[in-house]
Short mmCIF file of C-alpha atoms (C1' of nucleotides) in Angstrom, two decimals:
data_model
loop_
_atom_site.label_atom_id
_atom_site.label_comp_id
_atom_site.label_asym_id
_atom_site.label_seq_id
_atom_site.Cartn_x
_atom_site.Cartn_y
_atom_site.Cartn_z
CA UNK A 1 0.00 0.00 0.00
CA UNK A 2 2.88 2.29 0.80
CA UNK A 3 6.60 1.76 1.00
CA UNK A 4 8.57 1.73 4.24
CA UNK A 5 8.72 5.01 6.20
CA UNK A 6 11.05 7.49 4.60
CA UNK A 7 13.06 10.20 6.26
CA UNK A 8 10.84 13.22 6.69
CA UNK A 9 11.80 16.24 4.68
CA UNK A 10 9.95 19.38 5.60
CA UNK A 11 11.52 21.59 2.91
CA UNK A 12 9.98 19.41 0.19
CA UNK A 13 6.70 18.67 1.95
CA UNK A 14 3.70 20.20 0.25
CA UNK A 15 2.10 20.66 3.70
CA UNK A 16 4.90 22.80 5.09
CA UNK A 17 2.93 26.03 4.78
CA UNK A 18 0.09 24.56 6.86
CA UNK A 19 2.28 22.79 9.35
CA UNK A 20 5.04 23.59 11.80
CA UNK A 21 7.49 25.11 9.24
CA UNK A 22 5.11 27.96 8.41
CA UNK A 23 6.89 31.31 8.59
CA UNK A 24 10.37 29.84 8.98
CA UNK A 25 13.34 30.61 6.76
CA UNK A 26 14.69 27.95 4.43
CA UNK A 27 17.64 27.01 6.65
CA UNK A 28 15.44 26.97 9.74
CA UNK A 29 13.07 24.54 8.02
CA UNK A 30 16.05 22.31 7.35
CA UNK A 31 17.01 22.43 11.02
CA UNK A 32 13.46 21.45 11.92
CA UNK A 33 13.48 18.62 9.40
CA UNK A 34 16.62 17.37 11.12
CA UNK A 35 14.79 16.58 14.33
CA UNK A 36 11.68 15.09 12.72
CA UNK A 37 11.75 11.36 13.15
CA UNK A 38 10.84 8.87 10.49
CA UNK A 39 7.25 8.79 9.55
CA UNK A 40 5.03 6.32 11.25
CA UNK A 41 2.41 4.48 9.22
CA UNK A 42 -0.90 3.42 10.77
CA UNK A 43 -3.76 1.32 9.48
CA UNK A 44 -7.43 2.05 10.15
CA UNK A 45 -8.12 2.04 13.91
CA UNK A 46 -4.39 2.00 14.60
CA UNK A 47 -3.62 3.73 17.89
CA UNK A 48 -1.25 6.68 17.63
CA UNK A 49 -1.32 7.30 21.37
CA UNK A 50 -3.47 6.25 24.28
CA UNK A 51 -4.95 8.26 27.11
CA UNK A 52 -2.70 8.16 30.18
CA UNK A 53 0.35 7.15 28.17
CA UNK A 54 3.64 9.02 28.47
CA UNK A 55 4.17 11.67 25.85
CA UNK A 56 7.54 12.02 24.18
CA UNK A 57 6.43 13.46 20.85
CA UNK A 58 4.07 15.73 19.09
CA UNK A 59 2.67 14.34 15.86
CA UNK A 60 1.93 16.06 12.56
CA UNK A 61 -0.54 14.40 10.20
CA UNK A 62 1.29 13.63 6.98
CA UNK A 63 -1.53 11.81 5.22
CA UNK A 64 -4.92 10.36 6.13
CA UNK A 65 -6.92 11.44 9.15
CA UNK A 66 -7.27 10.83 12.86
CA UNK A 67 -9.83 10.96 15.62
CA UNK A 68 -9.02 11.93 19.20
CA UNK A 69 -11.30 11.06 22.08
CA UNK A 70 -11.51 10.96 25.85
CA UNK A 71 -12.77 8.01 27.84
CA UNK A 72 -14.90 9.29 30.69
CA UNK A 73 -15.47 7.70 34.06
CA UNK A 74 -18.24 5.46 32.70
CA UNK A 75 -15.95 4.13 29.99
CA UNK A 76 -17.86 5.98 27.28
CA UNK A 77 -16.04 7.87 24.57
CA UNK A 78 -16.31 11.54 23.75
CA UNK A 79 -14.74 12.40 20.45
CA UNK A 80 -12.79 15.62 20.89
CA UNK A 81 -11.74 16.30 17.35
CA UNK A 82 -10.66 15.12 13.93
CA UNK A 83 -7.23 15.82 12.47
CA UNK A 84 -6.40 16.34 8.82
CA UNK A 85 -2.98 16.61 7.10
CA UNK A 86 -0.76 19.40 8.41
CA UNK A 87 -2.45 19.48 11.81
CA UNK A 88 -0.57 18.84 15.05
CA UNK A 89 -1.69 16.17 17.50
CA UNK A 90 -0.74 15.45 21.09
CA UNK A 91 -0.84 19.02 22.38
CA UNK A 92 -2.94 18.15 25.41
CA UNK A 93 -0.02 16.19 26.84
CA UNK A 94 2.08 19.34 27.20
CA UNK A 95 0.53 19.89 30.61
CA UNK A 96 1.88 16.89 32.48
CA UNK A 97 3.71 14.83 29.90
CA UNK A 98 0.86 12.33 29.68
CA UNK A 99 -1.88 12.16 27.07
CA UNK A 100 -5.29 13.15 28.37
CA UNK A 101 -6.89 11.77 25.23
CA UNK A 102 -6.40 8.89 22.81
CA UNK A 103 -5.86 9.18 19.09
CA UNK A 104 -6.61 6.61 16.38
CA UNK A 105 -6.31 6.56 12.60
CA UNK A 106 -9.59 6.75 10.68
CA UNK A 107 -7.97 5.31 7.56
CA UNK A 108 -4.49 4.30 6.44
CA UNK A 109 -2.53 7.33 7.62
CA UNK A 110 0.96 8.53 8.36
CA UNK A 111 2.45 11.00 10.82
CA UNK A 112 5.72 12.80 11.39
CA UNK A 113 7.07 12.40 14.92
CA UNK A 114 8.45 15.48 16.65
CA UNK A 115 10.51 14.65 19.74
CA UNK A 116 9.44 17.10 22.44
CA UNK A 117 12.87 17.54 24.00
CA UNK A 118 14.56 18.45 20.73
CA UNK A 119 11.60 20.57 19.66
CA UNK A 120 11.88 22.56 22.89
CA UNK A 121 15.59 23.17 22.42
CA UNK A 122 15.04 24.23 18.84
CA UNK A 123 12.33 26.66 19.95
CA UNK A 124 14.90 28.46 22.07
CA UNK A 125 17.21 28.77 19.07
CA UNK A 126 14.64 29.73 16.45
CA UNK A 127 12.28 32.50 17.62
CA UNK A 128 10.10 31.93 14.56
CA UNK A 129 9.54 28.34 15.57
CA UNK A 130 8.57 29.35 19.06
CA UNK A 131 6.13 31.84 17.54
CA UNK A 132 4.67 29.16 15.32
CA UNK A 133 4.30 26.77 18.26
CA UNK A 134 2.40 29.49 20.09
CA UNK A 135 0.22 30.07 17.03
CA UNK A 136 -0.55 26.38 16.76
CA UNK A 137 -1.40 26.16 20.44
CA UNK A 138 -3.52 29.30 20.19
CA UNK A 139 -5.30 27.81 17.20
CA UNK A 140 -6.02 24.61 19.07
CA UNK A 141 -7.47 26.63 21.95
CA UNK A 142 -9.54 28.82 19.66
CA UNK A 143 -10.82 25.76 17.80
CA UNK A 144 -11.73 24.05 21.07
CA UNK A 145 -13.67 27.17 21.99
CA UNK A 146 -15.59 26.86 18.75
CA UNK A 147 -16.43 23.30 19.70
CA UNK A 148 -17.70 24.49 23.07
CA UNK A 149 -19.83 27.03 21.26
CA UNK A 150 -21.11 24.28 18.98
CA UNK A 151 -22.06 21.92 21.78
CA UNK A 152 -23.41 24.59 24.08
CA UNK A 153 -26.17 26.25 22.15
CA UNK A 154 -26.79 24.60 18.82
CA UNK A 155 -29.63 22.48 17.46
CA UNK A 156 -28.91 19.14 15.80
CA UNK A 157 -29.41 20.73 12.39
CA UNK A 158 -26.98 23.55 13.16
CA UNK A 159 -24.40 21.12 14.51
CA UNK A 160 -24.46 19.01 11.36
CA UNK A 161 -24.25 22.10 9.17
CA UNK A 162 -21.35 23.44 11.21
CA UNK A 163 -19.59 20.11 11.01
CA UNK A 164 -19.89 19.97 7.23
CA UNK A 165 -18.73 23.57 6.84
CA UNK A 166 -15.80 22.97 9.14
CA UNK A 167 -14.66 20.07 6.98
CA UNK A 168 -15.33 22.03 3.81
CA UNK A 169 -13.03 24.84 4.95
CA UNK A 170 -10.28 22.52 6.04
CA UNK A 171 -10.35 20.49 2.84
CA UNK A 172 -10.33 23.72 0.91
CA UNK A 173 -7.23 24.90 2.77
CA UNK A 174 -5.57 21.62 1.80
CA UNK A 175 -6.30 22.30 -1.85
CA UNK A 176 -9.17 19.83 -2.15
CA UNK A 177 -12.70 20.57 -3.23
CA UNK A 178 -14.78 22.44 -0.67
CA UNK A 179 -18.03 21.01 -1.98
CA UNK A 180 -17.31 17.34 -2.58
CA UNK A 181 -15.49 15.24 -0.06
CA UNK A 182 -15.31 11.86 1.52
CA UNK A 183 -15.96 11.44 5.23
CA UNK A 184 -13.28 9.24 6.74
CA UNK A 185 -15.26 8.86 9.96
CA UNK A 186 -18.30 6.71 10.67
CA UNK A 187 -21.68 8.17 11.56
CA UNK A 188 -21.00 7.02 15.09
CA UNK A 189 -17.91 9.23 15.25
CA UNK A 190 -19.77 12.24 13.89
CA UNK A 191 -22.64 11.72 16.32
CA UNK A 192 -20.33 11.35 19.26
CA UNK A 193 -18.33 14.42 18.27
CA UNK A 194 -21.47 16.53 17.95
CA UNK A 195 -23.08 15.29 21.14
CA UNK A 196 -25.88 13.56 19.25
CA UNK A 197 -26.96 10.00 18.45
CA UNK A 198 -26.30 8.28 15.12
CA UNK A 199 -30.03 8.26 14.46
CA UNK A 200 -30.21 12.02 14.77
CA UNK A 201 -27.18 12.50 12.53
CA UNK A 202 -28.70 10.20 9.95
CA UNK A 203 -32.05 12.02 10.07
CA UNK A 204 -30.48 15.47 9.82
CA UNK A 205 -28.33 14.44 6.86
CA UNK A 206 -31.45 12.98 5.25
CA UNK A 207 -33.34 16.23 5.89
CA UNK A 208 -30.58 18.40 4.38
CA UNK A 209 -30.50 16.01 1.46
CA UNK A 210 -34.30 16.17 1.03
CA UNK A 211 -34.01 19.96 0.87
CA UNK A 212 -31.40 19.70 -1.85
CA UNK A 213 -28.75 21.47 0.22
CA UNK A 214 -26.45 18.46 0.16
CA UNK A 215 -26.28 15.08 -1.52
CA UNK A 216 -25.26 12.12 0.58
CA UNK A 217 -23.99 8.90 -0.91
CA UNK A 218 -22.62 6.81 1.91
CA UNK A 219 -19.61 8.67 3.13
CA UNK A 220 -19.39 10.96 0.12
CA UNK A 221 -20.85 14.39 0.80
CA UNK A 222 -21.70 16.79 -2.01
CA UNK A 223 -22.56 20.31 -0.88
CA UNK A 224 -24.98 21.74 -3.43
CA UNK A 225 -25.76 25.00 -1.65
CA UNK A 226 -22.87 26.28 0.41
CA UNK A 227 -24.64 29.60 1.09
CA UNK A 228 -27.72 27.86 2.47
CA UNK A 229 -25.56 25.70 4.71
CA UNK A 230 -23.92 28.86 6.03
CA UNK A 231 -27.32 30.39 6.71
CA UNK A 232 -28.26 27.44 8.88
CA UNK A 233 -25.20 28.08 11.02
CA UNK A 234 -25.74 31.84 11.21
CA UNK A 235 -29.50 32.35 11.38
CA UNK A 236 -29.25 36.11 11.85
CA UNK A 237 -27.04 36.50 8.82
CA UNK A 238 -30.30 35.70 7.08
CA UNK A 239 -31.75 39.05 8.11
CA UNK A 240 -28.53 40.86 7.35
CA UNK A 241 -28.52 39.48 3.85
CA UNK A 242 -32.14 40.41 3.38
CA UNK A 243 -31.32 44.05 4.08
CA UNK A 244 -28.14 44.03 2.04
CA UNK B 1 -11.90 48.99 48.65
CA UNK B 2 -8.35 48.56 47.41
CA UNK B 3 -5.43 50.91 47.07
CA UNK B 4 -3.99 52.00 43.74
CA UNK B 5 -2.26 49.38 41.59
CA UNK B 6 1.11 48.48 42.97
CA UNK B 7 4.16 47.20 41.13
CA UNK B 8 3.74 43.48 40.70
CA UNK B 9 6.20 41.35 42.57
CA UNK B 10 6.09 37.70 41.67
CA UNK B 11 8.67 36.59 44.26
CA UNK B 12 6.40 37.77 47.07
CA UNK B 13 3.09 36.80 45.47
CA UNK B 14 1.28 34.01 47.31
CA UNK B 15 -0.02 32.79 43.94
CA UNK B 16 3.40 32.27 42.38
CA UNK B 17 3.29 28.49 42.77
CA UNK B 18 -0.01 28.36 40.84
CA UNK B 19 0.91 30.94 38.26
CA UNK B 20 3.59 31.56 35.67
CA UNK B 21 6.57 31.46 38.06
CA UNK B 22 5.95 27.82 38.98
CA UNK B 23 9.13 25.79 38.70
CA UNK B 24 11.44 28.76 38.15
CA UNK B 25 14.51 29.57 40.21
CA UNK B 26 14.49 32.56 42.52
CA UNK B 27 16.48 34.80 40.17
CA UNK B 28 14.39 33.74 37.19
CA UNK B 29 11.22 34.72 39.04
CA UNK B 30 12.78 38.13 39.60
CA UNK B 31 13.48 38.44 35.88
CA UNK B 32 9.88 37.55 35.17
CA UNK B 33 8.62 40.06 37.72
CA UNK B 34 10.64 42.66 35.87
CA UNK B 35 8.50 42.40 32.76
CA UNK B 36 5.14 42.20 34.55
CA UNK B 37 3.36 45.50 34.16
CA UNK B 38 1.47 47.25 36.89
CA UNK B 39 -1.65 45.57 37.99
CA UNK B 40 -4.87 46.63 36.44
CA UNK B 41 -7.96 46.99 38.61
CA UNK B 42 -11.43 46.26 37.24
CA UNK B 43 -14.89 46.73 38.71
CA UNK B 44 -17.76 44.28 38.19
CA UNK B 45 -18.55 43.91 34.48
CA UNK B 46 -15.35 45.74 33.60
CA UNK B 47 -13.99 44.57 30.24
CA UNK B 48 -10.47 43.16 30.36
CA UNK B 49 -10.40 42.54 26.62
CA UNK B 50 -12.94 42.36 23.82
CA UNK B 51 -13.39 39.85 21.03
CA UNK B 52 -11.61 41.00 17.87
CA UNK B 53 -9.35 43.39 19.75
CA UNK B 54 -5.60 43.35 19.26
CA UNK B 55 -3.71 41.33 21.82
CA UNK B 56 -0.51 42.70 23.32
CA UNK B 57 -0.60 40.95 26.68
CA UNK B 58 -1.47 37.84 28.54
CA UNK B 59 -3.21 38.42 31.84
CA UNK B 60 -2.86 36.61 35.15
CA UNK B 61 -5.69 36.88 37.64
CA UNK B 62 -4.33 38.50 40.79
CA UNK B 63 -7.60 38.74 42.71
CA UNK B 64 -11.29 38.34 41.98
CA UNK B 65 -12.65 36.37 39.06
CA UNK B 66 -13.44 36.66 35.37
CA UNK B 67 -15.75 35.25 32.74
CA UNK B 68 -14.75 34.76 29.12
CA UNK B 69 -17.29 34.36 26.35
CA UNK B 70 -17.71 34.30 22.60
CA UNK B 71 -20.36 36.23 20.72
CA UNK B 72 -21.73 34.04 17.96
CA UNK B 73 -23.17 35.09 14.63
CA UNK B 74 -26.62 35.69 16.16
CA UNK B 75 -25.13 38.02 18.76
CA UNK B 76 -25.75 35.52 21.54
CA UNK B 77 -23.09 34.79 24.12
CA UNK B 78 -21.51 31.48 24.90
CA UNK B 79 -19.55 31.53 28.13
CA UNK B 80 -16.29 29.69 27.56
CA UNK B 81 -14.86 29.68 31.03
CA UNK B 82 -14.34 31.24 34.40
CA UNK B 83 -10.95 32.33 35.70
CA UNK B 84 -9.78 32.34 39.30
CA UNK B 85 -6.60 33.80 40.84
CA UNK B 86 -3.36 32.44 39.37
CA UNK B 87 -4.96 31.49 36.07
CA UNK B 88 -3.79 32.92 32.75
CA UNK B 89 -6.20 34.68 30.39
CA UNK B 90 -5.89 35.72 26.78
CA UNK B 91 -4.31 32.53 25.44
CA UNK B 92 -6.71 32.22 22.52
CA UNK B 93 -5.18 35.34 20.97
CA UNK B 94 -1.85 33.61 20.47
CA UNK B 95 -3.09 32.33 17.13
CA UNK B 96 -3.47 35.60 15.24
CA UNK B 97 -2.75 38.32 17.75
CA UNK B 98 -6.44 39.09 18.15
CA UNK B 99 -8.78 37.94 20.89
CA UNK B 100 -11.33 35.39 19.74
CA UNK B 101 -13.24 35.86 22.98
CA UNK B 102 -14.12 38.63 25.41
CA UNK B 103 -13.33 38.71 29.09
CA UNK B 104 -15.10 40.63 31.87
CA UNK B 105 -14.68 40.85 35.64
CA UNK B 106 -17.35 39.11 37.70
CA UNK B 107 -16.50 41.21 40.75
CA UNK B 108 -13.91 43.81 41.72
CA UNK B 109 -10.78 42.13 40.41
CA UNK B 110 -7.18 42.75 39.50
CA UNK B 111 -4.80 41.30 36.94
CA UNK B 112 -1.10 41.31 36.17
CA UNK B 113 -0.29 42.28 32.60
CA UNK B 114 2.34 40.23 30.76
CA UNK B 115 3.57 41.93 27.57
CA UNK B 116 3.71 39.23 24.91
CA UNK B 117 6.83 40.49 23.18
CA UNK B 118 8.91 40.57 26.33
CA UNK B 119 7.42 37.30 27.53
CA UNK B 120 8.49 35.64 24.28
CA UNK B 121 12.03 36.92 24.55
CA UNK B 122 12.24 35.79 28.14
CA UNK B 123 11.01 32.34 27.13
CA UNK B 124 14.04 31.99 24.86
CA UNK B 125 16.34 32.89 27.73
CA UNK B 126 14.71 30.84 30.46
CA UNK B 127 13.97 27.25 29.40
CA UNK B 128 11.94 26.70 32.55
CA UNK B 129 9.64 29.57 31.62
CA UNK B 130 9.09 28.17 28.17
CA UNK B 131 8.30 24.81 29.77
CA UNK B 132 5.80 26.47 32.09
CA UNK B 133 4.17 28.33 29.21
CA UNK B 134 3.75 25.00 27.44
CA UNK B 135 2.32 23.47 30.60
CA UNK B 136 -0.16 26.33 30.95
CA UNK B 137 -1.20 26.05 27.32
CA UNK B 138 -1.49 22.28 27.64
CA UNK B 139 -3.61 22.75 30.73
CA UNK B 140 -5.91 25.17 28.94
CA UNK B 141 -6.32 22.65 26.12
CA UNK B 142 -6.95 19.76 28.49
CA UNK B 143 -9.46 21.84 30.42
CA UNK B 144 -11.25 22.84 27.22
CA UNK B 145 -11.45 19.14 26.37
CA UNK B 146 -13.12 18.53 29.70
CA UNK B 147 -15.65 21.20 28.82
CA UNK B 148 -16.33 19.51 25.49
CA UNK B 149 -16.84 16.27 27.38
CA UNK B 150 -19.19 18.06 29.75
CA UNK B 151 -21.32 19.61 27.04
CA UNK B 152 -21.32 16.58 24.78
CA UNK B 153 -22.82 13.81 26.82
CA UNK B 154 -23.97 14.99 30.20
CA UNK B 155 -27.40 15.46 31.73
CA UNK B 156 -28.32 18.73 33.41
CA UNK B 157 -27.79 17.16 36.81
CA UNK B 158 -24.34 15.88 35.89
CA UNK B 159 -23.36 19.25 34.45
CA UNK B 160 -24.28 21.11 37.61
CA UNK B 161 -22.48 18.56 39.76
CA UNK B 162 -19.40 18.79 37.55
CA UNK B 163 -19.50 22.57 37.70
CA UNK B 164 -19.64 22.60 41.49
CA UNK B 165 -16.86 20.03 41.80
CA UNK B 166 -14.71 21.96 39.35
CA UNK B 167 -15.04 25.09 41.48
CA UNK B 168 -14.53 23.12 44.66
CA UNK B 169 -11.20 21.75 43.40
CA UNK B 170 -9.99 25.11 42.20
CA UNK B 171 -10.89 26.90 45.41
CA UNK B 172 -9.20 24.12 47.31
CA UNK B 173 -6.01 24.59 45.27
CA UNK B 174 -6.13 28.27 46.21
CA UNK B 175 -6.25 27.39 49.88
CA UNK B 176 -9.95 28.13 50.34
CA UNK B 177 -12.60 25.77 51.59
CA UNK B 178 -13.62 23.09 49.11
CA UNK B 179 -17.07 22.75 50.61
CA UNK B 180 -18.22 26.31 51.20
CA UNK B 181 -17.80 29.00 48.60
CA UNK B 182 -19.40 32.02 47.07
CA UNK B 183 -20.34 32.00 43.39
CA UNK B 184 -19.17 35.20 41.79
CA UNK B 185 -21.21 34.50 38.66
CA UNK B 186 -24.94 34.87 38.11
CA UNK B 187 -27.22 31.90 37.39
CA UNK B 188 -27.37 33.20 33.84
CA UNK B 189 -23.61 32.80 33.48
CA UNK B 190 -23.67 29.28 34.92
CA UNK B 191 -26.54 28.28 32.64
CA UNK B 192 -24.86 29.72 29.59
CA UNK B 193 -21.57 28.03 30.45
CA UNK B 194 -23.25 24.64 30.89
CA UNK B 195 -25.42 24.91 27.80
CA UNK B 196 -28.60 25.03 29.87
CA UNK B 197 -31.26 27.60 30.74
CA UNK B 198 -31.35 29.48 34.04
CA UNK B 199 -34.57 27.67 34.91
CA UNK B 200 -32.89 24.28 34.55
CA UNK B 201 -29.91 25.41 36.63
CA UNK B 202 -32.24 26.70 39.30
CA UNK B 203 -34.25 23.49 39.32
CA UNK B 204 -31.18 21.25 39.49
CA UNK B 205 -29.68 23.25 42.34
CA UNK B 206 -33.02 23.01 44.12
CA UNK B 207 -33.11 19.26 43.54
CA UNK B 208 -29.56 18.76 44.90
CA UNK B 209 -30.53 20.92 47.83
CA UNK B 210 -33.72 18.93 48.46
CA UNK B 211 -31.61 15.76 48.55
CA UNK B 212 -29.32 17.29 51.15
CA UNK B 213 -26.25 17.05 48.93
CA UNK B 214 -25.74 20.81 48.90
CA UNK B 215 -27.18 23.86 50.61
CA UNK B 216 -27.85 26.92 48.49
CA UNK B 217 -28.27 30.36 49.97
CA UNK B 218 -28.26 32.83 47.12
CA UNK B 219 -24.77 32.64 45.72
CA UNK B 220 -23.32 30.81 48.67
CA UNK B 221 -22.92 27.09 48.04
CA UNK B 222 -22.34 24.63 50.83
CA UNK B 223 -21.40 21.12 49.71
CA UNK B 224 -22.68 18.73 52.37
CA UNK B 225 -21.83 15.49 50.61
CA UNK B 226 -18.80 15.77 48.38
CA UNK B 227 -18.73 12.00 47.76
CA UNK B 228 -22.33 11.97 46.59
CA UNK B 229 -21.63 14.86 44.24
CA UNK B 230 -18.72 12.91 42.79
CA UNK B 231 -20.95 9.88 42.28
CA UNK B 232 -23.32 11.96 40.19
CA UNK B 233 -20.46 12.85 37.89
CA UNK B 234 -19.07 9.31 37.71
CA UNK B 235 -22.09 7.02 37.78
CA UNK B 236 -20.06 3.87 37.22
CA UNK B 237 -17.70 4.67 40.07
CA UNK B 238 -20.74 3.67 42.09
CA UNK B 239 -20.38 0.05 41.03
CA UNK B 240 -16.61 0.12 41.41
CA UNK B 241 -16.97 1.36 44.96
CA UNK B 242 -19.54 -1.33 45.71
CA UNK B 243 -17.01 -4.02 44.81
CA UNK B 244 -14.12 -2.36 46.63
"C1'" DC C 1 -24.25 -15.72 -1.58
"C1'" DG C 2 -24.07 -15.05 3.17
"C1'" DT C 3 -22.34 -12.67 7.16
"C1'" DG C 4 -21.50 -8.73 9.87
"C1'" DA C 5 -20.79 -3.84 10.32
"C1'" DC C 6 -22.89 0.22 9.39
"C1'" DT C 7 -26.84 3.07 8.27
"C1'" DT C 8 -31.60 4.43 7.74
"C1'" DT C 9 -36.33 4.85 9.14
"C1'" DG C 10 -40.35 4.69 12.26
"C1'" DA C 11 -42.77 5.05 16.80
"C1'" DT C 12 -42.60 6.23 21.44
"C1'" DC C 13 -40.73 8.58 25.36
"C1'" DA C 14 -38.01 11.64 28.48
"C1'" DA C 15 -35.43 15.66 29.27
"C1'" DC C 16 -34.98 20.09 28.78
"C1'" DT C 17 -36.88 24.48 26.95
"C1'" DT C 18 -40.25 27.87 26.69
"C1'" DC C 19 -43.64 30.70 28.48
"C1'" DA C 20 -45.64 32.71 32.41
"C1'" DA C 21 -46.08 34.16 37.00
"C1'" DG C 22 -44.47 35.04 41.55
"C1'" DC C 23 -40.74 35.59 44.85
"C1'" DT C 24 -36.41 37.62 47.19
"C1'" DA C 25 -32.86 40.71 48.00
"C1'" DC C 26 -31.17 45.06 47.52
"C1'" DG C 27 -30.78 49.92 46.50
"C1'" DT C 28 -33.04 54.50 46.04
"C1'" DG C 29 -35.77 58.20 47.13
"C1'" DG C 30 -39.62 60.02 49.64
"C1'" DC D 1 -37.55 54.00 58.16
"C1'" DC D 2 -40.39 52.29 54.82
"C1'" DA D 3 -42.44 52.14 50.04
"C1'" DC D 4 -41.17 51.19 45.63
"C1'" DG D 5 -38.60 49.52 41.62
"C1'" DT D 6 -35.60 46.45 39.58
"C1'" DA D 7 -32.54 42.65 38.75
"C1'" DG D 8 -31.98 38.18 39.72
"C1'" DC D 9 -33.87 33.88 41.09
"C1'" DT D 10 -37.49 30.26 41.69
"C1'" DT D 11 -41.47 27.57 40.53
"C1'" DG D 12 -45.20 25.66 37.63
"C1'" DA D 13 -47.48 24.04 33.22
"C1'" DA D 14 -47.16 23.15 28.45
"C1'" DG D 15 -44.45 22.30 24.34
"C1'" DT D 16 -40.27 20.47 21.47
"C1'" DT D 17 -36.31 18.40 20.45
"C1'" DG D 18 -33.65 14.77 20.39
"C1'" DA D 19 -33.00 10.08 22.76
"C1'" DT D 20 -34.36 5.48 23.01
"C1'" DC D 21 -36.17 1.28 21.35
"C1'" DA D 22 -37.04 -1.59 17.48
"C1'" DA D 23 -36.69 -3.22 12.87
"C1'" DA D 24 -35.37 -3.16 8.24
"C1'" DG D 25 -32.16 -1.81 4.64
"C1'" DT D 26 -27.40 -1.39 2.42
"C1'" DC D 27 -22.76 -2.28 1.51
"C1'" DA D 28 -18.22 -4.69 1.70
"C1'" DC D 29 -15.89 -8.67 1.80
"C1'" DG D 30 -14.85 -13.34 2.21
#
DNA sequence: CGTGACTTTGATCAACTTCAAGCTACGTGG
DNA sequence: CCACGTAGCTTGAAGTTGATCAAAGTCACG
């Protein structure tokens, strides 16, 4: 399916502008590439790291996608987020050196390993890298806040719409289509992420489909009316548009 | 009520072990204190920073408490979190240099201002400070994940119990009682934070009170049965305890 | 072609919201 | 010192949304 892991090479990686090297000079990127360990390849459901485990690395998604989740006291999962190429995983372990969540591959995927100790040293040497680390951490925090917003005060319909738009934007940033994409996660994962049941997710997707806003064919989503989907997420923008 | 802002002095601050100076050597703490700007004093509802505003500082709570929230597209608030003394605010602006949330004082409160530029430089010089920054950011992320967990799959009763326990632990860490404390936030803020309505919050508090688990007198909460409150949050711990 | 995982659809039910009214504490001015 | 007004909180009754329970449908893969 894929050859043995190759030595990572940030300067040649097409994701470098979305990933850790963003904003660094050419020679600094090379320095960074020097500490990146060989890529690790995972099959579907392969565990990248497990809650409670010791953290020695951060991980950058090289290809494929991942799902992170927390096991609560009852042993039930709460999906915390999905990771696409260029995104950094394992940040929640920076607090105590142990992962407070688990992370599994949703499909055949690969990651670049970033040893924390060497990354920390390099941050001291390269101010731009430290800046970028801060940006990435700030982004993770801001994105978690969006999730809190999503789960706090949104209807099932709004949650689904937000979820689809969120993916649309991220695929778009990766250079893929923002209207046609393939969900790598199961309905169960979506439901769990959105704080809903699979039945509700299924019904809401069916409803959006019935209204012609999207077309659903298994895991393939086709967004027919991006504007309408946006209106669902921002009801009051409706009025604003009416006056504009 | 309080005298004019005084020059911050981390080495003498009783919060230093909970705040940014944690883990630093004596002389490093002094260096840090050197960049901390004068404290800023805010009255109830005073705005520390506003969503969209440019970020030049991080803020550490010196006294009092704060509430951060996001205004969504409809103009409705979602409370993201509450901050107690020693906690760092303004981290979500690290992404783009602009605040993605607003922050207001819940009571007469004071903060220490940490200029980002000087903090960054100092991080390069003091590895321990950079470590602590990472820890603080990791903690923020982990705590946001707990909030996602809370909002995703919890009943109203479990949310209230979790909220009370969360405050109990934080007050305890500050050296205050973990069973008797004063809520600085209104019911509206609690409801909004937990993704509920004020009526539901009121009813759940009344129910817990009726069962003798807590006593509510306006904003004063008395936890009578901490173990029972914990059981509400971790239903299956019930069974585990039964076998132990 | 059959098995199992995943998904969809339908009917019923419970939890939480909404709407409405009354209560409590607190501050202000007469 | 007390009447009044207001903001915040509580309580009750009715209404919705999404969960739960149950069954059938679809797809992938051996």
